[in-house]
Structure formats: C-alpha cells, structure tokens
CSV table of C-alpha atoms in Angstrom, one decimal:
chain,number,residue,atom,x,y,z
G,186,ALA,CA,-52.0,150.5,291.0
G,187,ALA,CA,-49.4,148.0,289.7
G,188,GLY,CA,-46.8,150.8,289.0
G,189,CYS,CA,-46.7,150.1,285.2
G,190,SER,CA,-46.4,152.8,282.5
G,191,ILE,CA,-49.1,152.4,279.9
G,192,LEU,CA,-49.2,152.9,276.1
G,193,VAL,CA,-52.7,153.0,274.7
G,194,LYS,CA,-53.5,152.2,271.1
G,195,ALA,CA,-56.6,154.2,270.1
G,196,ALA,CA,-59.4,152.6,268.1
G,197,GLU,CA,-59.5,153.9,264.6
G,198,GLU,CA,-63.2,155.0,264.7
G,199,THR,CA,-63.2,156.5,268.2
G,200,PRO,CA,-59.8,158.3,268.5
G,201,ALA,CA,-61.1,161.2,270.6
G,202,ALA,CA,-62.4,159.1,273.5
G,203,PRO,CA,-59.0,157.8,274.7
G,204,ALA,CA,-57.5,161.2,274.1
G,205,ALA,CA,-60.0,162.8,276.4
G,206,LEU,CA,-59.4,160.2,279.0
G,207,ILE,CA,-55.7,160.6,278.9
G,208,LYS,CA,-56.0,164.4,279.1
G,209,ALA,CA,-58.2,163.9,282.2
G,210,PHE,CA,-55.4,161.9,283.9
G,211,ALA,CA,-52.8,164.5,283.0
G,212,ASP,CA,-55.1,167.3,284.4
G,213,ALA,CA,-55.3,165.2,287.6
G,214,GLY,CA,-51.6,165.3,288.0
G,215,LEU,CA,-50.3,162.1,286.4
G,216,PRO,CA,-46.6,162.6,285.6
G,217,PRO,CA,-45.7,163.0,281.9
G,218,GLY,CA,-44.6,159.8,280.2
G,219,VAL,CA,-46.6,157.4,282.4
G,220,LEU,CA,-49.6,157.2,280.1
G,221,GLY,CA,-49.1,157.5,276.3
G,222,LEU,CA,-51.3,157.3,273.3
G,223,VAL,CA,-50.6,156.2,269.7
G,224,TYR,CA,-52.6,156.3,266.5
G,225,GLY,CA,-52.2,154.4,263.3
G,226,THR,CA,-52.8,151.2,261.4
G,227,PRO,CA,-53.5,148.4,263.9
G,228,ALA,CA,-51.4,145.7,262.2
G,229,GLU,CA,-48.3,148.0,261.8
G,230,ILE,CA,-48.5,149.2,265.4
G,231,SER,CA,-49.0,145.7,266.9
G,232,SER,CA,-46.2,144.2,264.9
G,233,TYR,CA,-43.8,146.9,266.1
G,234,LEU,CA,-44.9,147.3,269.7
G,235,ILE,CA,-45.6,143.7,270.9
G,236,PRO,CA,-42.1,142.4,270.1
G,237,HIS,CA,-40.4,145.5,271.5
G,238,PRO,CA,-38.4,144.7,274.6
G,239,VAL,CA,-39.9,147.7,276.5
G,240,ILE,CA,-43.4,146.1,276.3
G,241,ARG,CA,-43.9,143.5,279.1
G,242,LYS,CA,-47.6,143.0,279.0
G,243,VAL,CA,-50.4,143.2,276.4
G,244,THR,CA,-54.1,143.6,277.0
G,245,PHE,CA,-56.6,143.6,274.2
G,246,THR,CA,-60.3,144.1,273.9
G,247,GLY,CA,-61.8,143.2,270.5
G,248,SER,CA,-62.6,140.4,268.1
G,249,ILE,CA,-61.7,136.8,268.5
G,250,ALA,CA,-59.9,136.7,265.2
G,251,VAL,CA,-57.6,139.7,266.0
G,252,GLY,CA,-57.2,138.5,269.6
G,253,LYS,CA,-55.8,135.2,268.4
G,254,GLN,CA,-53.4,136.9,266.1
G,255,LEU,CA,-52.1,139.2,268.9
G,256,ALA,CA,-51.9,136.3,271.3
G,257,ALA,CA,-49.8,134.3,268.8
G,258,LEU,CA,-47.5,137.3,268.3
G,259,ALA,CA,-47.1,137.9,272.0
G,260,GLY,CA,-46.4,134.2,272.5
G,261,GLN,CA,-43.5,134.3,270.1
G,262,HIS,CA,-41.9,136.8,272.5
G,263,MET,CA,-43.2,135.2,275.8
G,264,LYS,CA,-45.3,138.3,276.6
G,265,ARG,CA,-48.1,137.9,279.0
G,266,VAL,CA,-51.6,138.8,277.6
G,267,THR,CA,-55.1,139.6,278.8
G,268,MET,CA,-57.7,138.9,276.1
G,269,GLU,CA,-61.3,140.1,276.4
G,270,LEU,CA,-62.8,139.0,273.1
G,271,GLY,CA,-66.2,138.4,271.5
G,272,GLY,CA,-69.2,137.0,273.3
G,273,HIS,CA,-72.6,135.5,272.4
G,274,ALA,CA,-74.3,135.6,275.8
G,275,PRO,CA,-77.2,133.2,276.4
G,276,VAL,CA,-80.2,134.0,278.5
G,277,ILE,CA,-82.0,131.0,280.2
G,278,VAL,CA,-85.5,131.8,281.4
G,279,CYS,CA,-86.9,128.9,283.3
G,280,GLU,CA,-90.6,128.0,283.7
G,281,ASP,CA,-90.7,129.5,287.2
G,282,ALA,CA,-89.0,132.7,286.3
G,283,ASP,CA,-90.5,136.2,287.0
G,284,ILE,CA,-91.2,137.2,283.4
G,285,ALA,CA,-91.4,141.0,284.3
G,286,LEU,CA,-88.1,140.9,286.0
G,287,ALA,CA,-86.4,138.9,283.2
G,288,VAL,CA,-87.7,141.3,280.6
G,289,LYS,CA,-86.7,144.4,282.5
G,290,ALA,CA,-83.2,143.1,283.3
G,291,THR,CA,-82.4,141.6,279.9
G,292,GLY,CA,-84.0,144.4,278.0
G,293,ALA,CA,-81.7,146.9,279.7
G,294,ALA,CA,-78.7,144.7,279.0
G,295,LYS,CA,-79.6,144.0,275.4
G,296,PHE,CA,-80.2,147.5,274.3
G,297,ARG,CA,-77.5,149.3,276.3
G,298,ASN,CA,-75.2,151.1,273.9
G,299,ALA,CA,-77.5,149.8,271.1
G,300,GLY,CA,-76.3,146.2,271.8
G,301,GLN,CA,-72.7,147.1,271.1
G,302,VAL,CA,-71.4,145.6,274.3
G,303,CYS,CA,-69.4,142.3,274.6
G,304,ILE,CA,-71.7,141.0,277.4
G,305,SER,CA,-74.9,141.9,275.6
G,306,PRO,CA,-77.5,139.0,275.7
G,307,THR,CA,-78.3,137.5,272.3
G,308,ARG,CA,-79.7,134.0,272.6
G,309,PHE,CA,-82.8,134.1,274.7
G,310,LEU,CA,-83.7,130.5,275.6
G,311,VAL,CA,-87.1,130.4,277.2
G,312,HIS,CA,-89.1,127.5,278.6
G,313,ARG,CA,-91.8,126.6,276.1
G,314,SER,CA,-94.6,127.0,278.7
G,315,ILE,CA,-93.9,130.8,279.0
G,316,VAL,CA,-92.1,131.6,275.8
G,317,GLY,CA,-95.2,133.3,274.2
G,318,ASP,CA,-95.7,135.6,277.2
G,319,PHE,CA,-92.0,136.4,277.5
G,320,ALA,CA,-91.6,137.2,273.8
G,321,GLU,CA,-94.6,139.5,273.7
G,322,ALA,CA,-93.4,141.3,276.8
G,323,LEU,CA,-89.8,141.7,275.4
G,324,ALA,CA,-91.3,142.9,272.1
G,325,ASP,CA,-93.4,145.5,273.9
G,326,HIS,CA,-90.3,146.7,275.8
G,327,ALA,CA,-88.4,147.0,272.5
G,328,LYS,CA,-91.1,149.0,270.8
G,329,ALA,CA,-91.4,151.4,273.7
G,330,LEU,CA,-87.7,152.4,273.6
G,331,ARG,CA,-87.0,155.9,272.4
G,332,VAL,CA,-84.1,155.8,269.8
G,333,GLY,CA,-82.2,158.9,268.9
G,334,ASP,CA,-79.3,161.2,269.6
G,335,GLY,CA,-77.5,159.9,272.6
G,336,LEU,CA,-77.0,163.5,273.9
G,337,ALA,CA,-80.7,164.4,273.6
G,338,GLU,CA,-82.8,164.3,276.7
G,339,GLY,CA,-85.1,161.3,276.8
G,340,THR,CA,-83.1,159.1,274.4
G,341,GLN,CA,-83.0,155.5,275.6
G,342,MET,CA,-80.9,154.0,272.8
G,343,GLY,CA,-78.4,155.7,270.5
G,344,PRO,CA,-77.0,154.9,267.1
G,345,LEU,CA,-74.7,152.1,265.8
G,346,ALA,CA,-71.1,152.8,265.4
G,347,ASN,CA,-70.8,152.8,261.6
G,348,PRO,CA,-72.6,151.8,258.4
G,349,ARG,CA,-71.1,148.3,258.6
G,350,ARG,CA,-73.2,147.6,261.7
G,351,ILE,CA,-76.4,148.7,259.8
G,352,ASP,CA,-75.5,146.2,257.1
G,353,ALA,CA,-74.9,143.5,259.7
G,354,MET,CA,-78.2,144.1,261.4
G,355,THR,CA,-80.0,143.8,258.0
G,356,THR,CA,-78.2,140.6,257.3
G,357,PHE,CA,-78.9,139.0,260.7
G,358,THR,CA,-82.6,140.0,260.6
G,359,GLU,CA,-83.3,138.9,257.0
G,360,ASP,CA,-81.4,135.6,257.4
G,361,ALA,CA,-83.4,134.7,260.5
G,362,VAL,CA,-86.7,135.5,258.9
G,363,GLN,CA,-85.8,133.6,255.7
G,364,LYS,CA,-85.1,130.6,257.9
G,365,GLY,CA,-88.4,130.7,259.7
G,366,ALA,CA,-88.1,133.2,262.5
G,367,LYS,CA,-91.0,135.6,263.4
G,368,LEU,CA,-90.2,139.3,263.5
G,369,LEU,CA,-92.0,140.6,266.6
G,370,ALA,CA,-90.5,144.1,266.7
G,371,GLY,CA,-88.1,146.3,264.8
G,372,GLY,CA,-86.1,144.9,261.9
G,373,GLN,CA,-85.6,148.2,260.0
G,374,ARG,CA,-83.2,151.1,259.8
G,375,ILE,CA,-84.6,154.3,261.1
G,376,GLY,CA,-84.3,157.1,258.5
G,377,ASN,CA,-81.2,157.8,256.4
G,378,ALA,CA,-79.4,160.2,258.6
G,379,GLY,CA,-77.1,158.5,261.1
G,380,TYR,CA,-76.8,154.8,261.8
G,381,PHE,CA,-80.0,154.2,263.8
G,382,TRP,CA,-81.6,150.7,264.0
G,383,GLN,CA,-84.9,149.7,265.5
G,384,PRO,CA,-84.7,147.5,268.6
G,385,THR,CA,-85.4,144.1,267.1
G,386,ILE,CA,-87.0,141.0,268.5
G,387,LEU,CA,-87.0,137.7,266.7
G,388,ALA,CA,-89.0,134.6,267.9
G,389,ASP,CA,-88.8,130.9,267.0
G,390,VAL,CA,-85.3,131.4,265.7
G,391,PRO,CA,-83.8,128.2,264.4
G,392,LYS,CA,-80.4,127.1,265.6
G,393,GLU,CA,-79.1,127.4,262.0
G,394,ALA,CA,-79.8,131.1,261.8
G,395,LYS,CA,-76.8,133.4,261.6
G,396,ILE,CA,-77.9,135.4,264.7
G,397,PHE,CA,-77.7,132.1,266.8
G,398,ASN,CA,-74.1,131.5,265.8
G,399,ASP,CA,-72.3,134.9,265.2
G,400,GLU,CA,-72.0,137.8,267.5
G,401,PRO,CA,-74.4,140.5,266.3
G,402,PHE,CA,-73.0,143.4,268.3
G,403,GLY,CA,-76.2,145.3,267.8
G,404,PRO,CA,-79.8,145.6,269.1
G,405,VAL,CA,-81.2,142.3,267.9
G,406,ALA,CA,-82.5,139.6,270.3
G,407,ALA,CA,-83.3,136.1,269.2
G,408,ILE,CA,-85.7,133.9,271.1
G,409,GLN,CA,-85.9,130.1,271.0
G,410,PRO,CA,-88.0,127.8,273.2
G,411,PHE,CA,-86.7,124.8,275.2
G,412,ASP,CA,-88.3,121.9,277.0
G,413,THR,CA,-85.7,120.8,279.5
G,414,LEU,CA,-83.0,122.7,281.4
G,415,GLU,CA,-80.5,120.3,280.0
G,416,GLN,CA,-81.4,121.3,276.5
G,417,ALA,CA,-81.0,125.0,277.4
G,418,ILE,CA,-77.6,124.3,279.0
G,419,ALA,CA,-76.4,122.3,275.9
G,420,GLU,CA,-77.4,125.2,273.6
G,421,SER,CA,-75.8,127.8,275.8
G,422,ASN,CA,-72.5,125.8,275.7
G,423,ARG,CA,-72.7,124.9,272.0
G,424,LEU,CA,-70.7,127.9,270.7
G,425,LEU,CA,-67.0,128.4,271.2
G,426,MET,CA,-67.7,131.8,272.9
G,427,GLY,CA,-68.0,131.9,276.7
G,428,LEU,CA,-67.9,135.4,278.0
G,429,ALA,CA,-71.2,136.1,279.9
G,430,GLY,CA,-74.5,134.4,280.6
G,431,TYR,CA,-77.8,135.2,282.3
G,432,ALA,CA,-80.4,133.0,284.0
G,433,PHE,CA,-83.8,133.6,285.6
G,434,THR,CA,-85.3,131.1,288.0
G,435,LYS,CA,-86.7,130.9,291.6
G,436,SER,CA,-85.2,127.4,292.1
G,437,LEU,CA,-82.1,127.0,294.1
G,438,LYS,CA,-81.6,123.6,292.5
G,439,TYR,CA,-81.7,125.2,289.0
G,440,SER,CA,-79.4,128.0,290.1
G,441,ASP,CA,-76.8,125.6,291.4
G,442,LEU,CA,-76.9,123.5,288.3
G,443,LEU,CA,-76.6,126.5,286.0
G,444,ALA,CA,-73.7,127.9,288.0
G,445,ARG,CA,-71.8,124.7,287.7
G,446,LYS,CA,-72.7,123.8,284.1
G,447,LEU,CA,-72.7,127.0,282.1
G,448,GLU,CA,-69.4,127.6,280.3
G,449,VAL,CA,-69.1,131.4,280.9
G,450,GLY,CA,-66.7,133.7,282.7
G,451,MET,CA,-69.5,135.7,284.2
G,452,LEU,CA,-73.0,134.7,285.1
G,453,TRP,CA,-75.8,137.0,286.3
G,454,MET,CA,-79.0,135.3,287.8
G,455,ASN,CA,-82.2,137.2,288.3
G,456,MET,CA,-80.5,140.5,287.8
G,457,PRO,CA,-79.2,142.8,285.0
G,458,ALA,CA,-75.5,142.8,284.1
G,459,MET,CA,-73.7,144.8,286.8
G,460,PRO,CA,-69.9,144.5,286.4
G,461,SER,CA,-67.9,146.1,289.3
G,462,ALA,CA,-64.3,146.9,289.8
G,463,GLU,CA,-63.8,144.2,292.5
G,464,MET,CA,-65.1,141.3,290.4
G,465,PRO,CA,-63.1,139.4,287.7
G,466,PHE,CA,-64.3,140.5,284.2
G,467,GLY,CA,-63.3,138.0,281.5
G,468,GLY,CA,-64.4,135.0,279.5
G,469,VAL,CA,-63.5,131.4,278.8
G,470,LYS,CA,-63.0,129.4,275.6
G,471,ASP,CA,-62.6,131.6,272.5
G,472,SER,CA,-63.8,134.7,274.5
G,473,GLY,CA,-60.3,135.0,275.9
G,474,TYR,CA,-58.5,134.6,279.1
G,475,GLY,CA,-57.3,136.8,282.0
G,476,SER,CA,-59.4,139.4,283.8
G,477,GLU,CA,-60.0,143.1,283.5
G,478,GLY,CA,-61.3,143.4,287.1
G,479,GLY,CA,-60.7,142.2,290.6
G,480,PRO,CA,-57.4,141.3,292.2
G,481,GLU,CA,-56.8,138.9,289.2
G,482,ALA,CA,-56.5,141.9,286.9
G,483,LEU,CA,-53.9,143.6,289.2
G,484,GLU,CA,-51.9,140.4,289.5
G,485,ALA,CA,-51.6,140.1,285.7
G,486,TYR,CA,-49.3,143.2,285.8
G,487,LEU,CA,-47.1,141.9,288.6
G,488,ASN,CA,-44.3,139.3,288.7
G,489,SER,CA,-44.3,136.9,291.6
G,490,ARG,CA,-41.0,135.6,292.8
G,491,ALA,CA,-39.5,133.8,295.7
G,492,VAL,CA,-36.5,135.2,297.6
G,493,MET,CA,-34.7,133.0,300.1
G,494,ILE,CA,-32.2,134.5,302.5
G,495,GLN,CA,-30.1,132.5,305.0
G,496,ASN,CA,-28.5,134.4,307.9
G,497,ALA,CA,-24.7,134.4,307.4
C-alpha cells in the first residue's frame, strides 16, 4: 500500500512459510523484484543489509535482545525501524469478573499456537476472593484441551517449535514449584516423539519465580492472588515489557483506571485477544515501538514533507 519494495529475511527454523507466502503473491500477479526473500545467518545478513543504502526502513519481530542490537545498528545509519519485541502479558481478574468468560477468553489466548505468541497471557493476577474458583476452572480448561498434530482433526493445541522450548517449559515449571507454586495441571512433556507439552497451570506463584519475570513463549500460565487493584496494576507494570494486557471486570470505574494505568500497547477487556488490520499493533517500553497495524503502520513507510509554492 505504501509502494515500497520488500526484502524478507526468513526465520532459520521456518524457512518454508515465507517462501509459500511470497509464491502466493507472485501467483497473484505481483511484479518480479517487488518482494524478495533471503536465507542465511541472521547476524551476517543484518550487518550487510541494514547499513546498505538501498534499505530505507527496517521492521523486526523477535526477541528484545536482538531487537536492541538491530535498532542500534539502524540508528548508526539513521534508518527508521519498527520493533515488535517480547511480551509478558498480565491478566487482571477483578472480584466482580465473570469467571467463565475470563477462563474462556484467556484460555483461548494462552494456548493458541501452544503459547508461542507474543501477546499470550502469562501472569494471571486474580482477586483473592475468587482466585480459587478461577484457578480450578482454568485448570479444568487446560486438562480438557486435546494436544496433537496440528493438521489432525480435533486437535486444539499443537507442538512447540523445537527442543529448546521443551527444555524451557521444564525449567519454568520446576523453578516455580521449587519456589512454592502449586501445579494444578500439566507440567510434563507428552511422549518422546515431537515437541508436545501439556497445557500447564501453576497457582500461588511467587513473584521471584522465573515464570513471573521471563517470557515463557509456551503453554504455561502462572496465577497469583491480589488484594487491591492498585497491587495488581503495580505488578502488571513491574516488568520492562509492555506489549499486551488483559482485564476482566464489570466496573466502568475499574475499566477506566486500568485503561489509564496499565503500561501496555494493547489492552483487551472482557474479551479474548482479537487483533485486526485497522488497529495499531505494538508495544511500549522494552516491547518495542512502532506499529504493525492501523494507519500508524502505513505511515511508518512514508516520508512526510512540506512543499511551499508561491505564484510567480
């Protein structure tokens, strides 16, 4: 839409996906040379392409650490960037929340793509008066999910991307339990073929647990009770990540307070995550800057300038 030619750097572990997408564009009639694809070592490609004078704009989706490196490199050459980086989405469930709705909405968001989604909810902050009922319901939801081949009929959650994610889920789960968390569901690898992990629910998770500080990028949810909404907001904003957040309440007063105080780029209240093309998609703080949706995304690929003409 902005009229820019595009060069795509394929992810090392999913090279076929962008190739199929680019072929689809070519089959639809996109002229040759408008959309290209490169493979190779990320550091080598980035160090060559970003400084190259033909490149005018860089957009990156990935980890915070790599995003900072690429932003620094782009900054040396005054290249504009859009950075959609890591997240650690909080979920605030107030005392007046519809528990069934909260479980259905966040359960769908948590286990979509086996939790390997940047806006996946991770820290479930639930009012102490309902935390037991909520935890039990979310655990039941997790236990009922059918895990298996993503192409098989009836599968509700597929595998993790690689063996490193299995190791990470093991570490997150064991660390939380060792620090006092209760394992309500899952917590184990499923078989030895493929990278399947049980949908996992942890309750009474202490703030010091790894799962409450590092992005899991997997199907593990951590629950912690709160007594006041101010406490929940403070915990939500404690981390340097600020991509997405979720909240459930029937109170307009609470909704207004949460909308103003939560340090996130996207906030869904009383509903599942539903990104759309017309809304800005991006985070704040270490989760990056810029947008991958809405008019803001299009403007990032355009140059604004002023032209003044006086009649001769």
